[in-house]
mmCIF file of C-alpha atoms and ligand atoms in Angstrom:
data_model
loop_
_atom_site.group_PDB
_atom_site.id
_atom_site.type_symbol
_atom_site.label_atom_id
_atom_site.label_comp_id
_atom_site.label_asym_id
_atom_site.label_seq_id
_atom_site.Cartn_x
_atom_site.Cartn_y
_atom_site.Cartn_z
ATOM 1 C CA MET L 1498 25.807 1.186 11.367
ATOM 2 C CA SER L 1499 28.403 0.601 8.632
ATOM 3 C CA GLU L 1500 27.330 -1.140 5.407
ATOM 4 C CA ASN L 1501 29.498 -4.152 6.279
ATOM 5 C CA SER L 1502 27.971 -4.802 9.680
ATOM 6 C CA LYS L 1503 24.368 -4.597 8.434
ATOM 7 C CA LYS L 1504 22.565 -7.828 7.616
ATOM 8 C CA ARG L 1505 22.094 -8.427 3.911
ATOM 9 C CA VAL L 1506 18.918 -8.847 1.890
ATOM 10 C CA LEU L 1507 18.508 -10.012 -1.699
ATOM 11 C CA SER L 1508 15.411 -10.355 -3.820
ATOM 12 C CA GLY L 1509 14.331 -10.189 -7.447
ATOM 13 C CA ILE L 1510 11.436 -10.071 -9.888
ATOM 14 C CA GLN L 1511 11.227 -11.600 -13.362
ATOM 15 C CA PRO L 1512 10.743 -9.147 -16.236
ATOM 16 C CA SER L 1513 8.300 -11.556 -17.846
ATOM 17 C CA GLY L 1514 5.092 -9.522 -17.921
ATOM 18 C CA ASN L 1515 3.398 -6.536 -16.303
ATOM 19 C CA LEU L 1516 4.049 -6.179 -12.582
ATOM 20 C CA THR L 1517 0.852 -6.652 -10.570
ATOM 21 C CA ILE L 1518 -0.422 -5.493 -7.212
ATOM 22 C CA GLY L 1519 0.494 -9.024 -6.080
ATOM 23 C CA ASN L 1520 4.167 -8.251 -6.778
ATOM 24 C CA TYR L 1521 3.781 -4.936 -4.997
ATOM 25 C CA LEU L 1522 1.962 -6.158 -1.891
ATOM 26 C CA GLY L 1523 3.865 -9.448 -1.593
ATOM 27 C CA ALA L 1524 7.366 -8.193 -2.386
ATOM 28 C CA LEU L 1525 8.130 -4.570 -3.355
ATOM 29 C CA ARG L 1526 6.312 -3.040 -0.403
ATOM 30 C CA GLN L 1527 8.548 -4.962 2.009
ATOM 31 C CA TRP L 1528 11.697 -4.064 0.104
ATOM 32 C CA VAL L 1529 11.045 -0.375 0.558
ATOM 33 C CA ALA L 1530 10.691 -0.819 4.319
ATOM 34 C CA GLU L 1531 13.824 -2.954 4.554
ATOM 35 C CA GLN L 1532 16.139 -0.534 2.788
ATOM 36 C CA GLU L 1533 16.444 1.434 6.017
ATOM 37 C CA THR L 1534 17.865 -1.422 8.107
ATOM 38 C CA PHE L 1535 19.509 -3.900 5.748
ATOM 39 C CA ASN L 1536 22.211 -3.817 3.127
ATOM 40 C CA CYS L 1537 19.947 -4.606 0.169
ATOM 41 C CA TYR L 1538 20.501 -6.050 -3.299
ATOM 42 C CA PHE L 1539 17.530 -6.071 -5.671
ATOM 43 C CA CYS L 1540 17.885 -7.530 -9.127
ATOM 44 C CA VAL L 1541 15.767 -7.817 -12.237
ATOM 45 C CA VAL L 1542 16.087 -11.526 -12.951
ATOM 46 C CA ASP L 1543 16.278 -11.695 -16.736
ATOM 47 C CA LEU L 1544 18.133 -15.038 -16.697
ATOM 48 C CA HIS L 1545 15.114 -16.516 -14.928
ATOM 49 C CA ALA L 1546 12.697 -14.950 -17.394
ATOM 50 C CA ILE L 1547 14.155 -16.938 -20.322
ATOM 51 C CA THR L 1548 13.286 -20.262 -18.651
ATOM 52 C CA LEU L 1549 10.086 -19.718 -20.655
ATOM 53 C CA PRO L 1550 10.151 -18.283 -24.202
ATOM 54 C CA GLN L 1551 10.434 -14.450 -24.344
ATOM 55 C CA ASP L 1552 10.375 -12.037 -27.228
ATOM 56 C CA PRO L 1553 13.871 -10.399 -27.190
ATOM 57 C CA ALA L 1554 12.655 -6.819 -27.724
ATOM 58 C CA ALA L 1555 9.925 -7.206 -25.118
ATOM 59 C CA LEU L 1556 12.378 -8.715 -22.628
ATOM 60 C CA ARG L 1557 14.711 -5.719 -22.969
ATOM 61 C CA GLU L 1558 11.799 -3.313 -22.566
ATOM 62 C CA LYS L 1559 10.367 -5.137 -19.541
ATOM 63 C CA THR L 1560 13.788 -5.312 -17.900
ATOM 64 C CA ARG L 1561 14.005 -1.511 -17.978
ATOM 65 C CA GLU L 1562 10.379 -1.185 -16.900
ATOM 66 C CA VAL L 1563 10.836 -3.406 -13.855
ATOM 67 C CA ALA L 1564 14.039 -1.579 -12.856
ATOM 68 C CA ALA L 1565 12.265 1.793 -13.202
ATOM 69 C CA LEU L 1566 9.412 0.476 -11.060
ATOM 70 C CA TYR L 1567 11.886 -0.530 -8.334
ATOM 71 C CA LEU L 1568 12.855 3.137 -8.177
ATOM 72 C CA ALA L 1569 9.303 4.418 -8.589
ATOM 73 C CA VAL L 1570 7.947 2.504 -5.573
ATOM 74 C CA GLY L 1571 10.545 4.218 -3.418
ATOM 75 C CA LEU L 1572 13.787 2.247 -3.474
ATOM 76 C CA ASP L 1573 16.624 4.706 -3.049
ATOM 77 C CA PRO L 1574 19.655 3.887 -5.220
ATOM 78 C CA GLU L 1575 21.870 5.632 -2.676
ATOM 79 C CA LYS L 1576 20.825 3.071 -0.077
ATOM 80 C CA VAL L 1577 20.270 -0.105 -2.090
ATOM 81 C CA THR L 1578 21.932 -1.836 -5.034
ATOM 82 C CA ILE L 1579 19.624 -2.200 -8.044
ATOM 83 C CA PHE L 1580 20.942 -4.272 -10.928
ATOM 84 C CA VAL L 1581 20.165 -6.600 -13.816
ATOM 85 C CA GLN L 1582 21.007 -10.236 -13.110
ATOM 86 C CA SER L 1583 22.667 -10.896 -16.492
ATOM 87 C CA HIS L 1584 24.999 -7.924 -15.941
ATOM 88 C CA VAL L 1585 26.736 -9.930 -13.217
ATOM 89 C CA PRO L 1586 28.110 -13.130 -14.817
ATOM 90 C CA ALA L 1587 28.834 -14.649 -11.395
ATOM 91 C CA HIS L 1588 25.136 -15.667 -11.186
ATOM 92 C CA ALA L 1589 25.440 -17.982 -14.178
ATOM 93 C CA GLU L 1590 28.789 -19.318 -12.979
ATOM 94 C CA LEU L 1591 27.632 -20.171 -9.477
ATOM 95 C CA ASN L 1592 24.472 -21.632 -10.984
ATOM 96 C CA TRP L 1593 26.624 -24.165 -12.838
ATOM 97 C CA ILE L 1594 28.611 -25.150 -9.766
ATOM 98 C CA LEU L 1595 25.451 -25.516 -7.666
ATOM 99 C CA SER L 1596 23.743 -27.482 -10.461
ATOM 100 C CA CYS L 1597 26.385 -30.142 -10.057
ATOM 101 C CA LEU L 1598 25.286 -30.492 -6.426
ATOM 102 C CA SER L 1599 21.526 -30.358 -7.066
ATOM 103 C CA PRO L 1600 19.803 -33.731 -6.826
ATOM 104 C CA LEU L 1601 17.274 -34.184 -9.632
ATOM 105 C CA GLY L 1602 14.832 -35.566 -7.065
ATOM 106 C CA TRP L 1603 14.774 -32.218 -5.254
ATOM 107 C CA LEU L 1604 14.209 -30.342 -8.499
ATOM 108 C CA TYR L 1605 11.405 -32.578 -9.767
ATOM 109 C CA ARG L 1606 9.572 -32.038 -6.474
ATOM 110 C CA MET L 1607 9.274 -28.261 -6.880
ATOM 111 C CA THR L 1608 5.602 -27.341 -7.277
ATOM 112 C CA GLN L 1609 6.395 -24.391 -9.525
ATOM 113 C CA PHE L 1610 8.266 -26.695 -11.919
ATOM 114 C CA LYS L 1611 5.345 -29.125 -11.887
ATOM 115 C CA ASP L 1612 2.834 -26.324 -12.607
ATOM 116 C CA LYS L 1613 4.857 -24.619 -15.315
ATOM 117 C CA SER L 1614 6.003 -27.796 -17.037
ATOM 118 C CA ALA L 1615 2.448 -29.181 -17.061
ATOM 119 C CA LYS L 1616 1.541 -26.328 -19.425
ATOM 120 C CA GLN L 1617 4.259 -27.375 -21.930
ATOM 121 C CA GLN L 1618 4.808 -30.235 -24.319
ATOM 122 C CA GLN L 1619 6.646 -32.860 -22.240
ATOM 123 C CA ASP L 1620 9.669 -33.278 -24.544
ATOM 124 C CA SER L 1621 10.137 -29.560 -25.208
ATOM 125 C CA ILE L 1622 10.428 -28.434 -21.569
ATOM 126 C CA GLY L 1623 13.717 -26.529 -21.251
ATOM 127 C CA ALA L 1624 16.307 -27.791 -18.773
ATOM 128 C CA GLY L 1625 16.453 -24.220 -17.450
ATOM 129 C CA LEU L 1626 12.923 -24.518 -16.104
ATOM 130 C CA LEU L 1627 13.951 -27.511 -14.021
ATOM 131 C CA ASN L 1628 17.109 -25.750 -12.907
ATOM 132 C CA TYR L 1629 15.282 -22.507 -12.077
ATOM 133 C CA PRO L 1630 15.567 -22.927 -8.272
ATOM 134 C CA THR L 1631 19.317 -23.542 -8.504
ATOM 135 C CA LEU L 1632 19.816 -20.229 -10.291
ATOM 136 C CA MET L 1633 17.680 -18.593 -7.630
ATOM 137 C CA ALA L 1634 19.877 -20.179 -4.944
ATOM 138 C CA ALA L 1635 22.926 -18.741 -6.745
ATOM 139 C CA ASP L 1636 21.340 -15.250 -6.688
ATOM 140 C CA ILE L 1637 20.805 -15.422 -2.969
ATOM 141 C CA LEU L 1638 23.999 -17.176 -1.888
ATOM 142 C CA LEU L 1639 26.356 -14.952 -3.910
ATOM 143 C CA TYR L 1640 25.379 -12.018 -1.693
ATOM 144 C CA GLN L 1641 25.500 -14.053 1.521
ATOM 145 C CA ALA L 1642 21.949 -12.838 2.112
ATOM 146 C CA HIS L 1643 20.523 -13.330 5.583
ATOM 147 C CA ALA L 1644 16.957 -12.590 4.526
ATOM 148 C CA VAL L 1645 14.964 -12.878 1.307
ATOM 149 C CA PRO L 1646 11.730 -10.851 1.140
ATOM 150 C CA VAL L 1647 9.290 -12.693 -1.115
ATOM 151 C CA GLY L 1648 5.641 -13.659 -1.440
ATOM 152 C CA ASP L 1649 4.289 -16.964 -0.219
ATOM 153 C CA ASP L 1650 4.761 -18.744 -3.581
ATOM 154 C CA GLN L 1651 8.564 -18.610 -3.162
ATOM 155 C CA ARG L 1652 8.611 -20.440 0.171
ATOM 156 C CA GLN L 1653 9.581 -23.785 -1.355
ATOM 157 C CA HIS L 1654 12.365 -22.212 -3.432
ATOM 158 C CA LEU L 1655 13.777 -20.707 -0.265
ATOM 159 C CA GLU L 1656 13.747 -24.097 1.475
ATOM 160 C CA TYR L 1657 15.557 -25.504 -1.526
ATOM 161 C CA THR L 1658 18.166 -22.716 -1.325
ATOM 162 C CA ARG L 1659 18.753 -23.447 2.351
ATOM 163 C CA ASP L 1660 19.126 -27.188 1.694
ATOM 164 C CA LEU L 1661 21.553 -26.576 -1.148
ATOM 165 C CA ALA L 1662 23.617 -24.112 0.908
ATOM 166 C CA GLN L 1663 23.807 -26.627 3.738
ATOM 167 C CA ARG L 1664 24.850 -29.352 1.326
ATOM 168 C CA PHE L 1665 27.652 -27.166 -0.060
ATOM 169 C CA ASN L 1666 28.772 -26.132 3.414
ATOM 170 C CA SER L 1667 28.925 -29.699 4.640
ATOM 171 C CA MET L 1668 30.867 -30.876 1.558
ATOM 172 C CA TYR L 1669 33.326 -27.989 1.299
ATOM 173 C CA GLY L 1670 33.302 -26.241 4.674
ATOM 174 C CA ASP L 1671 31.305 -23.244 5.883
ATOM 175 C CA THR L 1672 30.966 -20.933 2.895
ATOM 176 C CA PHE L 1673 27.404 -19.669 2.609
ATOM 177 C CA VAL L 1674 25.133 -17.848 5.040
ATOM 178 C CA ILE L 1675 21.900 -19.863 5.368
ATOM 179 C CA PRO L 1676 19.152 -17.418 4.330
ATOM 180 C CA GLU L 1677 15.684 -16.997 5.844
ATOM 181 C CA ALA L 1678 12.531 -16.299 3.846
ATOM 182 C CA MET L 1679 10.855 -13.033 4.858
ATOM 183 C CA ILE L 1680 7.180 -13.341 4.029
ATOM 184 C CA PRO L 1681 4.748 -10.532 4.899
ATOM 185 C CA LYS L 1682 1.879 -11.215 7.302
ATOM 186 C CA GLU L 1683 -0.639 -9.604 4.955
ATOM 187 C CA GLY L 1684 -0.633 -9.708 1.173
ATOM 188 C CA ALA L 1685 1.776 -12.650 0.778
ATOM 189 C CA ARG L 1686 -0.649 -14.343 -1.593
ATOM 190 C CA ILE L 1687 -2.934 -12.066 -3.596
ATOM 191 C CA MET L 1688 -5.362 -14.059 -5.710
ATOM 192 C CA GLY L 1689 -6.622 -13.441 -9.265
ATOM 193 C CA LEU L 1690 -9.547 -11.015 -9.421
ATOM 194 C CA ASP L 1691 -11.334 -13.213 -11.957
ATOM 195 C CA SER L 1692 -10.232 -16.501 -10.359
ATOM 196 C CA PRO L 1693 -9.857 -15.949 -6.604
ATOM 197 C CA THR L 1694 -8.728 -19.505 -5.911
ATOM 198 C CA ALA L 1695 -5.615 -19.065 -8.119
ATOM 199 C CA LYS L 1696 -2.631 -16.815 -7.376
ATOM 200 C CA MET L 1697 -2.604 -13.471 -9.192
ATOM 201 C CA SER L 1698 0.052 -13.769 -11.880
ATOM 202 C CA LYS L 1699 1.735 -11.327 -14.262
ATOM 203 C CA SER L 1700 1.734 -13.844 -17.090
ATOM 204 C CA GLU L 1701 -2.021 -14.515 -17.152
ATOM 205 C CA GLU L 1702 -3.700 -13.647 -20.474
ATOM 206 C CA SER L 1703 -7.149 -12.702 -19.173
ATOM 207 C CA ASP L 1704 -7.995 -8.960 -19.128
ATOM 208 C CA TYR L 1705 -9.666 -8.982 -15.735
ATOM 209 C CA HIS L 1706 -7.209 -11.163 -13.821
ATOM 210 C CA ALA L 1707 -4.785 -8.629 -12.337
ATOM 211 C CA VAL L 1708 -4.335 -4.943 -11.596
ATOM 212 C CA TYR L 1709 -1.035 -3.873 -13.120
ATOM 213 C CA LEU L 1710 1.064 -1.199 -11.440
ATOM 214 C CA LEU L 1711 1.068 0.816 -14.657
ATOM 215 C CA ASP L 1712 -2.631 0.406 -15.526
ATOM 216 C CA PRO L 1713 -4.447 3.718 -16.075
ATOM 217 C CA PRO L 1714 -6.629 4.402 -12.977
ATOM 218 C CA ASN L 1715 -9.939 3.859 -14.801
ATOM 219 C CA ARG L 1716 -8.709 0.459 -15.942
ATOM 220 C CA MET L 1717 -7.763 -0.479 -12.373
ATOM 221 C CA LYS L 1718 -11.213 0.518 -11.233
ATOM 222 C CA LYS L 1719 -12.940 -1.446 -13.988
ATOM 223 C CA LYS L 1720 -10.970 -4.577 -13.145
ATOM 224 C CA ILE L 1721 -11.718 -4.343 -9.442
ATOM 225 C CA MET L 1722 -15.403 -3.605 -10.012
ATOM 226 C CA ARG L 1723 -15.562 -6.782 -12.147
ATOM 227 C CA ALA L 1724 -13.854 -8.960 -9.501
ATOM 228 C CA VAL L 1725 -15.529 -12.319 -8.849
ATOM 229 C CA THR L 1726 -17.322 -12.476 -5.474
ATOM 230 C CA ASP L 1727 -20.130 -14.805 -4.356
ATOM 231 C CA SER L 1728 -23.868 -14.802 -3.809
ATOM 232 C CA GLY L 1729 -23.593 -13.873 -0.111
ATOM 233 C CA SER L 1730 -23.548 -10.412 1.389
ATOM 234 C CA GLU L 1731 -21.359 -10.525 4.492
ATOM 235 C CA ILE L 1732 -18.062 -8.600 4.294
ATOM 236 C CA THR L 1733 -15.730 -10.473 6.648
ATOM 237 C CA PHE L 1734 -12.329 -12.146 6.342
ATOM 238 C CA ASN L 1735 -13.068 -15.813 5.727
ATOM 239 C CA ASP L 1736 -10.821 -18.714 4.604
ATOM 240 C CA ASP L 1737 -13.726 -20.651 3.138
ATOM 241 C CA LEU L 1738 -12.959 -21.219 -0.577
ATOM 242 C CA ALA L 1739 -16.501 -20.215 -1.500
ATOM 243 C CA ARG L 1740 -15.742 -16.739 -0.056
ATOM 244 C CA ALA L 1741 -12.315 -16.430 -1.681
ATOM 245 C CA GLY L 1742 -13.240 -13.415 -3.827
ATOM 246 C CA VAL L 1743 -14.412 -11.231 -0.928
ATOM 247 C CA ASN L 1744 -11.530 -12.426 1.226
ATOM 248 C CA ASN L 1745 -9.094 -11.429 -1.511
ATOM 249 C CA LEU L 1746 -10.586 -7.934 -1.866
ATOM 250 C CA LEU L 1747 -10.408 -7.476 1.900
ATOM 251 C CA THR L 1748 -6.808 -8.694 1.908
ATOM 252 C CA ILE L 1749 -5.878 -6.213 -0.820
ATOM 253 C CA TYR L 1750 -7.568 -3.473 1.215
ATOM 254 C CA GLN L 1751 -5.736 -4.528 4.368
ATOM 255 C CA ALA L 1752 -2.291 -4.833 2.772
ATOM 256 C CA THR L 1753 -2.741 -1.496 0.994
ATOM 257 C CA THR L 1754 -3.989 0.514 3.978
ATOM 258 C CA GLY L 1755 -2.282 -1.270 6.888
ATOM 259 C CA GLU L 1756 -5.544 -1.202 8.881
ATOM 260 C CA THR L 1757 -6.442 -4.072 11.208
ATOM 261 C CA LYS L 1758 -8.923 -6.802 10.241
ATOM 262 C CA GLU L 1759 -11.290 -5.693 13.007
ATOM 263 C CA ALA L 1760 -11.287 -2.068 11.865
ATOM 264 C CA ILE L 1761 -11.879 -3.116 8.270
ATOM 265 C CA GLU L 1762 -14.750 -5.463 9.115
ATOM 266 C CA ALA L 1763 -16.327 -2.745 11.266
ATOM 267 C CA HIS L 1764 -15.904 -0.244 8.419
ATOM 268 C CA PHE L 1765 -17.755 -2.498 5.961
ATOM 269 C CA ALA L 1766 -20.443 -3.762 8.348
ATOM 270 C CA GLY L 1767 -23.881 -3.356 6.731
ATOM 271 C CA LYS L 1768 -22.367 -2.354 3.358
ATOM 272 C CA GLY L 1769 -22.609 -4.251 0.056
ATOM 273 C CA TYR L 1770 -20.027 -5.846 -2.255
ATOM 274 C CA GLY L 1771 -20.296 -2.848 -4.594
ATOM 275 C CA ASP L 1772 -19.177 -0.552 -1.742
ATOM 276 C CA LEU L 1773 -16.291 -2.896 -0.933
ATOM 277 C CA LYS L 1774 -15.088 -2.930 -4.540
ATOM 278 C CA LYS L 1775 -15.328 0.853 -4.814
ATOM 279 C CA ALA L 1776 -13.330 1.278 -1.601
ATOM 280 C CA VAL L 1777 -10.659 -1.204 -2.717
ATOM 281 C CA ALA L 1778 -10.369 0.557 -6.088
ATOM 282 C CA GLU L 1779 -9.949 3.916 -4.333
ATOM 283 C CA VAL L 1780 -7.177 2.825 -1.963
ATOM 284 C CA VAL L 1781 -5.327 0.966 -4.726
ATOM 285 C CA MET L 1782 -5.540 3.937 -7.117
ATOM 286 C CA ALA L 1783 -4.403 6.329 -4.395
ATOM 287 C CA LYS L 1784 -1.428 4.089 -3.552
ATOM 288 C CA LEU L 1785 -0.337 3.709 -7.180
ATOM 289 C CA GLU L 1786 -0.868 7.255 -8.398
ATOM 290 C CA PRO L 1787 2.416 8.594 -6.963
ATOM 291 C CA VAL L 1788 4.216 5.450 -8.151
ATOM 292 C CA GLN L 1789 3.084 6.139 -11.715
ATOM 293 C CA THR L 1790 4.045 9.809 -11.507
ATOM 294 C CA GLU L 1791 7.498 8.857 -10.289
ATOM 295 C CA TYR L 1792 7.791 6.133 -12.947
ATOM 296 C CA ASN L 1793 7.066 8.662 -15.699
ATOM 297 C CA ARG L 1794 9.613 11.056 -14.271
ATOM 298 C CA ILE L 1795 12.292 8.337 -14.133
ATOM 299 C CA VAL L 1796 11.791 7.043 -17.659
ATOM 300 C CA GLY L 1797 11.585 10.611 -18.956
ATOM 301 C CA GLU L 1798 15.043 11.478 -17.629
ATOM 302 C CA SER L 1799 17.450 10.430 -20.343
ATOM 303 C CA GLY L 1800 20.350 8.269 -19.145
ATOM 304 C CA TYR L 1801 19.253 8.180 -15.504
ATOM 305 C CA LEU L 1802 18.097 4.557 -15.345
ATOM 306 C CA ASP L 1803 21.151 3.351 -17.296
ATOM 307 C CA SER L 1804 23.473 5.060 -14.874
ATOM 308 C CA ILE L 1805 21.716 3.513 -11.865
ATOM 309 C CA LEU L 1806 21.952 0.058 -13.446
ATOM 310 C CA ALA L 1807 25.625 0.518 -14.352
ATOM 311 C CA GLN L 1808 26.453 1.579 -10.814
ATOM 312 C CA GLY L 1809 24.320 -1.284 -9.438
ATOM 313 C CA ALA L 1810 26.094 -3.898 -11.585
ATOM 314 C CA GLU L 1811 29.435 -2.625 -10.382
ATOM 315 C CA ARG L 1812 28.492 -2.765 -6.701
ATOM 316 C CA ALA L 1813 26.794 -6.151 -7.050
ATOM 317 C CA SER L 1814 29.792 -7.612 -8.932
ATOM 318 C CA GLU L 1815 32.111 -6.628 -6.138
ATOM 319 C CA MET L 1816 30.214 -8.727 -3.596
ATOM 320 C CA ALA L 1817 29.360 -11.556 -6.006
ATOM 321 C CA GLU L 1818 32.932 -11.949 -7.262
ATOM 322 C CA LYS L 1819 34.217 -12.186 -3.720
ATOM 323 C CA THR L 1820 31.888 -15.077 -2.896
ATOM 324 C CA LEU L 1821 32.490 -16.781 -6.233
ATOM 325 C CA ALA L 1822 36.262 -16.676 -5.791
ATOM 326 C CA GLN L 1823 35.908 -18.385 -2.437
ATOM 327 C CA VAL L 1824 33.575 -21.022 -3.909
ATOM 328 C CA LYS L 1825 35.972 -21.764 -6.774
ATOM 329 C CA GLU L 1826 38.826 -22.151 -4.377
ATOM 330 C CA ARG L 1827 36.769 -24.506 -2.164
ATOM 331 C CA VAL L 1828 35.704 -26.776 -5.040
ATOM 332 C CA GLY L 1829 39.310 -27.035 -6.258
ATOM 333 C CA PHE L 1830 39.494 -24.856 -9.373
ATOM 334 C CA LEU L 1831 42.990 -23.729 -10.260
ATOM 335 C CA ALA L 1832 43.287 -19.972 -9.769
ATOM 336 C CA ARG L 1833 44.008 -17.979 -12.947
ATOM 337 C CA ARG L 1834 47.340 -16.141 -12.705
HETATM 338 P P1 TYM K 3271 8.145 -13.394 -9.558
HETATM 339 O O1 TYM K 3271 8.746 -12.528 -10.607
HETATM 340 O O2 TYM K 3271 7.147 -14.413 -9.956
HETATM 341 O O3 TYM K 3271 7.478 -12.512 -8.448
HETATM 342 C C1 TYM K 3271 8.203 -11.483 -7.813
HETATM 343 C C2 TYM K 3271 7.817 -11.376 -6.349
HETATM 344 O O4 TYM K 3271 6.412 -11.119 -6.214
HETATM 345 C C3 TYM K 3271 5.824 -12.089 -5.362
HETATM 346 N N1 TYM K 3271 4.468 -12.393 -5.866
HETATM 347 C C4 TYM K 3271 3.355 -12.296 -5.144
HETATM 348 N N2 TYM K 3271 3.128 -11.954 -3.872
HETATM 349 C C5 TYM K 3271 1.851 -11.951 -3.438
HETATM 350 N N3 TYM K 3271 0.784 -12.296 -4.208
HETATM 351 C C6 TYM K 3271 0.964 -12.659 -5.496
HETATM 352 N N4 TYM K 3271 -0.062 -12.984 -6.254
HETATM 353 C C7 TYM K 3271 2.297 -12.666 -6.016
HETATM 354 N N5 TYM K 3271 2.823 -12.957 -7.230
HETATM 355 C C8 TYM K 3271 4.157 -12.790 -7.118
HETATM 356 C C9 TYM K 3271 6.726 -13.310 -5.470
HETATM 357 O O5 TYM K 3271 6.598 -14.151 -4.343
HETATM 358 C C10 TYM K 3271 8.081 -12.662 -5.556
HETATM 359 O O6 TYM K 3271 8.559 -12.322 -4.281
HETATM 360 N N6 TYM K 3271 11.564 -16.767 -8.413
HETATM 361 C C11 TYM K 3271 11.217 -15.392 -8.225
HETATM 362 C C12 TYM K 3271 12.275 -14.423 -8.701
HETATM 363 C C13 TYM K 3271 13.626 -14.618 -8.138
HETATM 364 C C14 TYM K 3271 14.035 -14.381 -6.809
HETATM 365 C C15 TYM K 3271 15.419 -14.655 -6.766
HETATM 366 C C16 TYM K 3271 13.358 -13.959 -5.666
HETATM 367 C C17 TYM K 3271 14.725 -15.026 -8.826
HETATM 368 N N7 TYM K 3271 15.801 -15.047 -7.982
HETATM 369 C C18 TYM K 3271 16.152 -14.534 -5.582
HETATM 370 C C19 TYM K 3271 14.095 -13.838 -4.498
HETATM 371 C C20 TYM K 3271 15.465 -14.121 -4.457
HETATM 372 C C21 TYM K 3271 9.954 -15.131 -8.998
HETATM 373 O O7 TYM K 3271 9.604 -15.817 -9.903
HETATM 374 O O8 TYM K 3271 9.311 -14.062 -8.676
#
């Protein structure tokens, strides 16, 4: 199939901390599978990262790290476009145009805004944090993406993107493809190891909250062995909040191995929580070992990552500029001659 007739996919990750197995199981793992059938655009969303304060040197370093991890997990730069969001100015431009169409009521309703702003001083919350979903809509709509592979926590942002695209289309005529969220059946919401009723997050301070993709194997093991469980002994998938820790470990095992729930429960029948943790640590370490080897190879090859990102920005700009030009024409901007 030619690149033009394939359906398009776009997704991104913020370079705002260390990528976790949540990011891998909820997002990256799907991206790798999709590169075979879709025309894919994957960006490192640095413009989103600055909606909360970032240290400039750390932001630059994390941006490269996230891009190198995209490659290390198996994305093939010959098949997909990998780029840095701020390298394509069309994202910021479309963000502005869409902001003018974004009702404040919609934005104030976003749960992620409510959660993140609750942790800040009320009068120092940046306007960018409120406008975060509009920038995300711009990312997606610029590439006329049909599908957006994300974890469960992005569901509401995807609904928002669809609503905004429909609003634009009905005001100015059919312009944007209305995208669908693509959320994996297993692993869409990995919980914190130390707090299994809260989503695993890359910006959590606690040492035992998350397994990072670049953690040394013994550190991964230590974190998993310390995971919070409960006072029971049965190893079964269970939605009961009191069993959230065991359920989370089983979910990590399932999403990592691809085995069925029945096979996994049968495998752990009669075993203890210590056995479960050891088994989870083993499959996670085995999955990430080749990723780390590849990561080290990529960052060790001088100039390689920069050339991939330069080529990615060029390819992404081509598509983004095309959509932006159409949008500008529709809203009535005078073309520059
Ligand atoms: P971010 O950087 O928080 O997370 C990146 C991706 O990882 C998924 N994810 C998880 N999946 C399962 N369990 C978890 N504990 C977990 N934590 C994170 C997220 O759902 C996401 O898919 N707003 C986005 C970035 C973004 C974006 C976009 C995504 C900006 N523009 C356009 C898609 C399309 C975000 O904050 O992701």
